[in-house]
mmCIF file of C-alpha atoms in Angstrom:
data_model
loop_
_atom_site.group_PDB
_atom_site.id
_atom_site.type_symbol
_atom_site.label_atom_id
_atom_site.label_comp_id
_atom_site.label_asym_id
_atom_site.label_seq_id
_atom_site.Cartn_x
_atom_site.Cartn_y
_atom_site.Cartn_z
ATOM 1 C CA UNK A 1 8.148 10.928 12.817
ATOM 2 C CA UNK A 2 9.844 7.415 13.737
ATOM 3 C CA UNK A 3 10.022 6.653 10.414
ATOM 4 C CA UNK A 4 12.015 10.022 9.172
ATOM 5 C CA UNK A 5 14.276 9.286 12.265
ATOM 6 C CA UNK A 6 15.615 5.561 11.856
ATOM 7 C CA UNK A 7 15.860 6.355 7.844
ATOM 8 C CA UNK A 8 17.600 10.194 8.766
ATOM 9 C CA UNK A 9 19.576 7.618 10.961
ATOM 10 C CA UNK A 10 20.796 5.912 8.351
ATOM 11 C CA UNK A 11 19.506 2.950 9.779
ATOM 12 C CA UNK A 12 16.886 0.417 7.140
ATOM 13 C CA UNK A 13 14.008 -0.776 7.338
ATOM 14 C CA UNK A 14 14.296 -5.070 8.337
ATOM 15 C CA UNK A 15 12.656 -7.653 6.299
ATOM 16 C CA UNK A 16 10.673 -7.847 9.905
ATOM 17 C CA UNK A 17 9.657 -3.929 9.606
ATOM 18 C CA UNK A 18 8.151 -4.081 6.463
ATOM 19 C CA UNK A 19 5.709 -7.231 7.066
ATOM 20 C CA UNK A 20 5.157 -4.844 9.925
ATOM 21 C CA UNK A 21 4.288 -1.791 7.691
ATOM 22 C CA UNK A 22 2.369 -3.998 5.733
ATOM 23 C CA UNK A 23 0.652 -5.158 8.952
ATOM 24 C CA UNK A 24 -1.006 -1.386 9.354
ATOM 25 C CA UNK A 25 -1.185 -1.001 6.049
ATOM 26 C CA UNK A 26 -3.654 -3.354 5.858
ATOM 27 C CA UNK A 27 -5.673 -2.326 8.679
ATOM 28 C CA UNK A 28 -6.014 0.968 8.118
ATOM 29 C CA UNK A 29 -6.335 1.326 4.305
ATOM 30 C CA UNK A 30 -9.178 -1.355 4.942
ATOM 31 C CA UNK A 31 -10.083 0.387 7.634
ATOM 32 C CA UNK A 32 -10.864 2.732 5.910
ATOM 33 C CA UNK A 33 -13.398 1.585 3.244
ATOM 34 C CA UNK A 34 -16.894 2.934 4.072
ATOM 35 C CA UNK A 35 -15.548 5.908 4.606
ATOM 36 C CA UNK A 36 -14.222 6.532 1.040
ATOM 37 C CA UNK A 37 -17.528 4.961 -0.366
ATOM 38 C CA UNK A 38 -19.350 7.217 1.189
ATOM 39 C CA UNK A 39 -16.978 10.152 0.993
ATOM 40 C CA UNK A 40 -15.182 9.650 -3.025
ATOM 41 C CA UNK A 41 -16.340 11.911 -5.348
ATOM 42 C CA UNK A 42 -16.126 11.833 -8.943
ATOM 43 C CA UNK A 43 -13.027 13.616 -9.125
ATOM 44 C CA UNK A 44 -11.002 11.460 -6.866
ATOM 45 C CA UNK A 45 -12.539 8.141 -8.894
ATOM 46 C CA UNK A 46 -11.323 10.228 -12.341
ATOM 47 C CA UNK A 47 -7.888 10.881 -10.694
ATOM 48 C CA UNK A 48 -7.379 7.352 -9.385
ATOM 49 C CA UNK A 49 -8.269 6.090 -13.012
ATOM 50 C CA UNK A 50 -5.726 8.183 -14.637
ATOM 51 C CA UNK A 51 -2.965 6.841 -12.197
ATOM 52 C CA UNK A 52 -4.190 3.485 -13.012
ATOM 53 C CA UNK A 53 -3.474 4.164 -16.329
ATOM 54 C CA UNK A 54 -0.544 6.033 -16.290
ATOM 55 C CA UNK A 55 1.021 2.103 -13.613
ATOM 56 C CA UNK A 56 -0.831 0.373 -17.070
ATOM 57 C CA UNK A 57 2.066 2.628 -18.991
ATOM 58 C CA UNK A 58 4.938 2.187 -16.766
ATOM 59 C CA UNK A 59 4.821 -1.958 -16.840
ATOM 60 C CA UNK A 60 8.149 -3.227 -16.375
ATOM 61 C CA UNK A 61 9.221 -0.559 -14.380
ATOM 62 C CA UNK A 62 9.329 -1.214 -10.724
ATOM 63 C CA UNK A 63 10.814 1.885 -9.468
ATOM 64 C CA UNK A 64 8.037 3.841 -11.382
ATOM 65 C CA UNK A 65 5.393 1.595 -11.059
ATOM 66 C CA UNK A 66 6.280 1.952 -6.967
ATOM 67 C CA UNK A 67 6.023 6.015 -7.092
ATOM 68 C CA UNK A 68 2.921 5.915 -8.829
ATOM 69 C CA UNK A 69 1.277 2.762 -6.664
ATOM 70 C CA UNK A 70 2.086 5.295 -3.544
ATOM 71 C CA UNK A 71 0.284 7.655 -5.344
ATOM 72 C CA UNK A 72 -3.099 5.867 -5.991
ATOM 73 C CA UNK A 73 -2.593 5.418 -1.738
ATOM 74 C CA UNK A 74 -2.053 9.193 -0.909
ATOM 75 C CA UNK A 75 -5.555 9.380 -3.645
ATOM 76 C CA UNK A 76 -7.034 7.283 -1.383
ATOM 77 C CA UNK A 77 -6.592 8.996 1.483
ATOM 78 C CA UNK A 78 -7.187 11.620 0.111
ATOM 79 C CA UNK A 79 -10.579 10.655 -1.057
ATOM 80 C CA UNK A 80 -11.476 9.352 2.595
ATOM 81 C CA UNK A 81 -11.897 12.602 3.711
ATOM 82 C CA UNK A 82 -9.684 12.158 6.688
ATOM 83 C CA UNK A 83 -6.912 14.089 7.287
ATOM 84 C CA UNK A 84 -5.050 11.711 10.153
ATOM 85 C CA UNK A 85 -5.012 8.855 6.878
ATOM 86 C CA UNK A 86 -3.339 11.193 4.852
ATOM 87 C CA UNK A 87 -1.315 12.306 7.110
ATOM 88 C CA UNK A 88 -0.248 8.820 7.659
ATOM 89 C CA UNK A 89 0.379 7.518 4.012
ATOM 90 C CA UNK A 90 2.360 11.078 3.886
ATOM 91 C CA UNK A 91 4.589 10.327 6.724
ATOM 92 C CA UNK A 92 5.919 6.793 5.589
ATOM 93 C CA UNK A 93 6.435 7.735 1.609
ATOM 94 C CA UNK A 94 9.408 6.442 1.591
ATOM 95 C CA UNK A 95 9.536 3.548 3.209
ATOM 96 C CA UNK A 96 6.089 3.003 1.237
ATOM 97 C CA UNK A 97 7.750 3.304 -2.102
ATOM 98 C CA UNK A 98 10.686 1.406 -0.930
ATOM 99 C CA UNK A 99 7.776 -1.507 -0.421
ATOM 100 C CA UNK A 100 6.836 -1.294 -4.387
ATOM 101 C CA UNK A 101 10.520 -1.680 -5.376
ATOM 102 C CA UNK A 102 10.301 -4.763 -2.921
ATOM 103 C CA UNK A 103 6.758 -5.525 -4.661
ATOM 104 C CA UNK A 104 7.214 -4.519 -8.065
ATOM 105 C CA UNK A 105 10.589 -6.182 -7.967
ATOM 106 C CA UNK A 106 9.260 -9.601 -6.726
ATOM 107 C CA UNK A 107 6.082 -9.852 -8.717
ATOM 108 C CA UNK A 108 6.506 -10.981 -12.315
ATOM 109 C CA UNK A 109 2.800 -10.008 -13.051
ATOM 110 C CA UNK A 110 2.943 -6.486 -13.479
ATOM 111 C CA UNK A 111 -0.880 -6.243 -14.846
ATOM 112 C CA UNK A 112 -1.894 -8.562 -11.777
ATOM 113 C CA UNK A 113 -1.543 -5.325 -9.783
ATOM 114 C CA UNK A 114 -2.696 -3.117 -11.972
ATOM 115 C CA UNK A 115 -6.174 -5.014 -12.336
ATOM 116 C CA UNK A 116 -6.068 -4.638 -8.558
ATOM 117 C CA UNK A 117 -5.877 -1.352 -8.528
ATOM 118 C CA UNK A 118 -8.425 -0.821 -11.656
ATOM 119 C CA UNK A 119 -11.104 -2.987 -9.555
ATOM 120 C CA UNK A 120 -10.383 -0.241 -6.586
ATOM 121 C CA UNK A 121 -10.889 2.798 -8.622
ATOM 122 C CA UNK A 122 -14.493 0.554 -10.165
ATOM 123 C CA UNK A 123 -15.645 -0.449 -7.052
ATOM 124 C CA UNK A 124 -15.242 3.119 -5.645
ATOM 125 C CA UNK A 125 -16.977 4.734 -9.143
ATOM 126 C CA UNK A 126 -20.014 2.183 -8.407
ATOM 127 C CA UNK A 127 -19.746 3.271 -4.959
ATOM 128 C CA UNK A 128 -19.966 -0.960 -4.121
ATOM 129 C CA UNK A 129 -18.997 -1.751 -0.530
ATOM 130 C CA UNK A 130 -18.544 -4.860 -1.366
ATOM 131 C CA UNK A 131 -16.788 -4.670 -4.441
ATOM 132 C CA UNK A 132 -14.648 -2.044 -2.685
ATOM 133 C CA UNK A 133 -13.732 -4.687 0.331
ATOM 134 C CA UNK A 134 -13.143 -7.306 -2.189
ATOM 135 C CA UNK A 135 -10.501 -4.900 -4.115
ATOM 136 C CA UNK A 136 -8.711 -3.755 -1.369
ATOM 137 C CA UNK A 137 -8.401 -7.511 0.110
ATOM 138 C CA UNK A 138 -6.687 -8.317 -3.110
ATOM 139 C CA UNK A 139 -4.753 -5.863 -3.451
ATOM 140 C CA UNK A 140 -3.117 -5.856 0.656
ATOM 141 C CA UNK A 141 -3.233 -9.532 0.305
ATOM 142 C CA UNK A 142 -1.125 -9.957 -2.733
ATOM 143 C CA UNK A 143 1.570 -6.857 -1.635
ATOM 144 C CA UNK A 144 1.936 -8.384 1.811
ATOM 145 C CA UNK A 145 2.435 -12.301 0.053
ATOM 146 C CA UNK A 146 4.770 -10.935 -2.238
ATOM 147 C CA UNK A 147 6.349 -8.773 1.124
ATOM 148 C CA UNK A 148 6.495 -11.978 2.837
ATOM 149 C CA UNK A 149 7.832 -13.769 0.305
ATOM 150 C CA UNK A 150 10.986 -11.770 0.317
ATOM 151 C CA UNK A 151 11.422 -11.314 3.412
ATOM 152 C CA UNK A 152 11.420 -14.982 4.155
ATOM 153 C CA UNK A 153 14.234 -15.290 1.606
ATOM 154 C CA UNK A 154 15.955 -11.949 3.028
ATOM 155 C CA UNK A 155 15.708 -13.346 6.505
ATOM 156 C CA UNK A 156 17.607 -16.688 5.137
ATOM 157 C CA UNK A 157 20.266 -14.833 4.792
ATOM 158 C CA UNK A 158 20.458 -12.545 7.095
ATOM 159 C CA UNK A 159 18.796 -14.592 10.622
ATOM 160 C CA UNK A 160 19.692 -11.086 12.469
ATOM 161 C CA UNK A 161 17.602 -8.922 10.899
ATOM 162 C CA UNK A 162 14.708 -10.688 12.592
ATOM 163 C CA UNK A 163 12.188 -8.983 14.244
ATOM 164 C CA UNK A 164 12.358 -8.731 17.891
ATOM 165 C CA UNK A 165 8.684 -10.857 17.708
ATOM 166 C CA UNK A 166 7.023 -12.825 15.317
ATOM 167 C CA UNK A 167 4.044 -9.926 15.171
ATOM 168 C CA UNK A 168 1.706 -8.214 17.094
ATOM 169 C CA UNK A 169 0.954 -8.597 20.534
ATOM 170 C CA UNK A 170 -2.613 -9.502 21.699
ATOM 171 C CA UNK A 171 -4.153 -9.033 25.074
ATOM 172 C CA UNK A 172 -6.994 -11.396 26.364
ATOM 173 C CA UNK A 173 -9.716 -8.334 27.503
#
């Protein structure tokens, strides 16, 4: 994919690129909430809970938590039953790990992030769409806020890394 080509060419993602990926991630993950509720199996929930326990045991280790967070997202994609969602998550695995490191390095309360992962697993276990949407929003908005604060600091130091546009282009119908 394009990200693999960019990274293989030695180009690192700018802070603006990272923010754009967080926006895409929020749309995709939140958009699959109804499918997750409809298609999740008890085995998926058990795997998600196992990953949450791994995250609890890894608090304080940003790199390990980033790997675990990616695994959690990959499991969510698999639980959705949508092959293209799973392929999308896997295609950005390297970048997701980098964003995870940014998040876990720049946030002092790993337990709070782990709690949001547990809340997502609990919502799926109870098949409660409202709780799932709420826990996904907390997880996604929290990650985006952390990456946004990091990006602002990085852009203040290196203004040439700003994206060409300030956000998604919107068309009026």
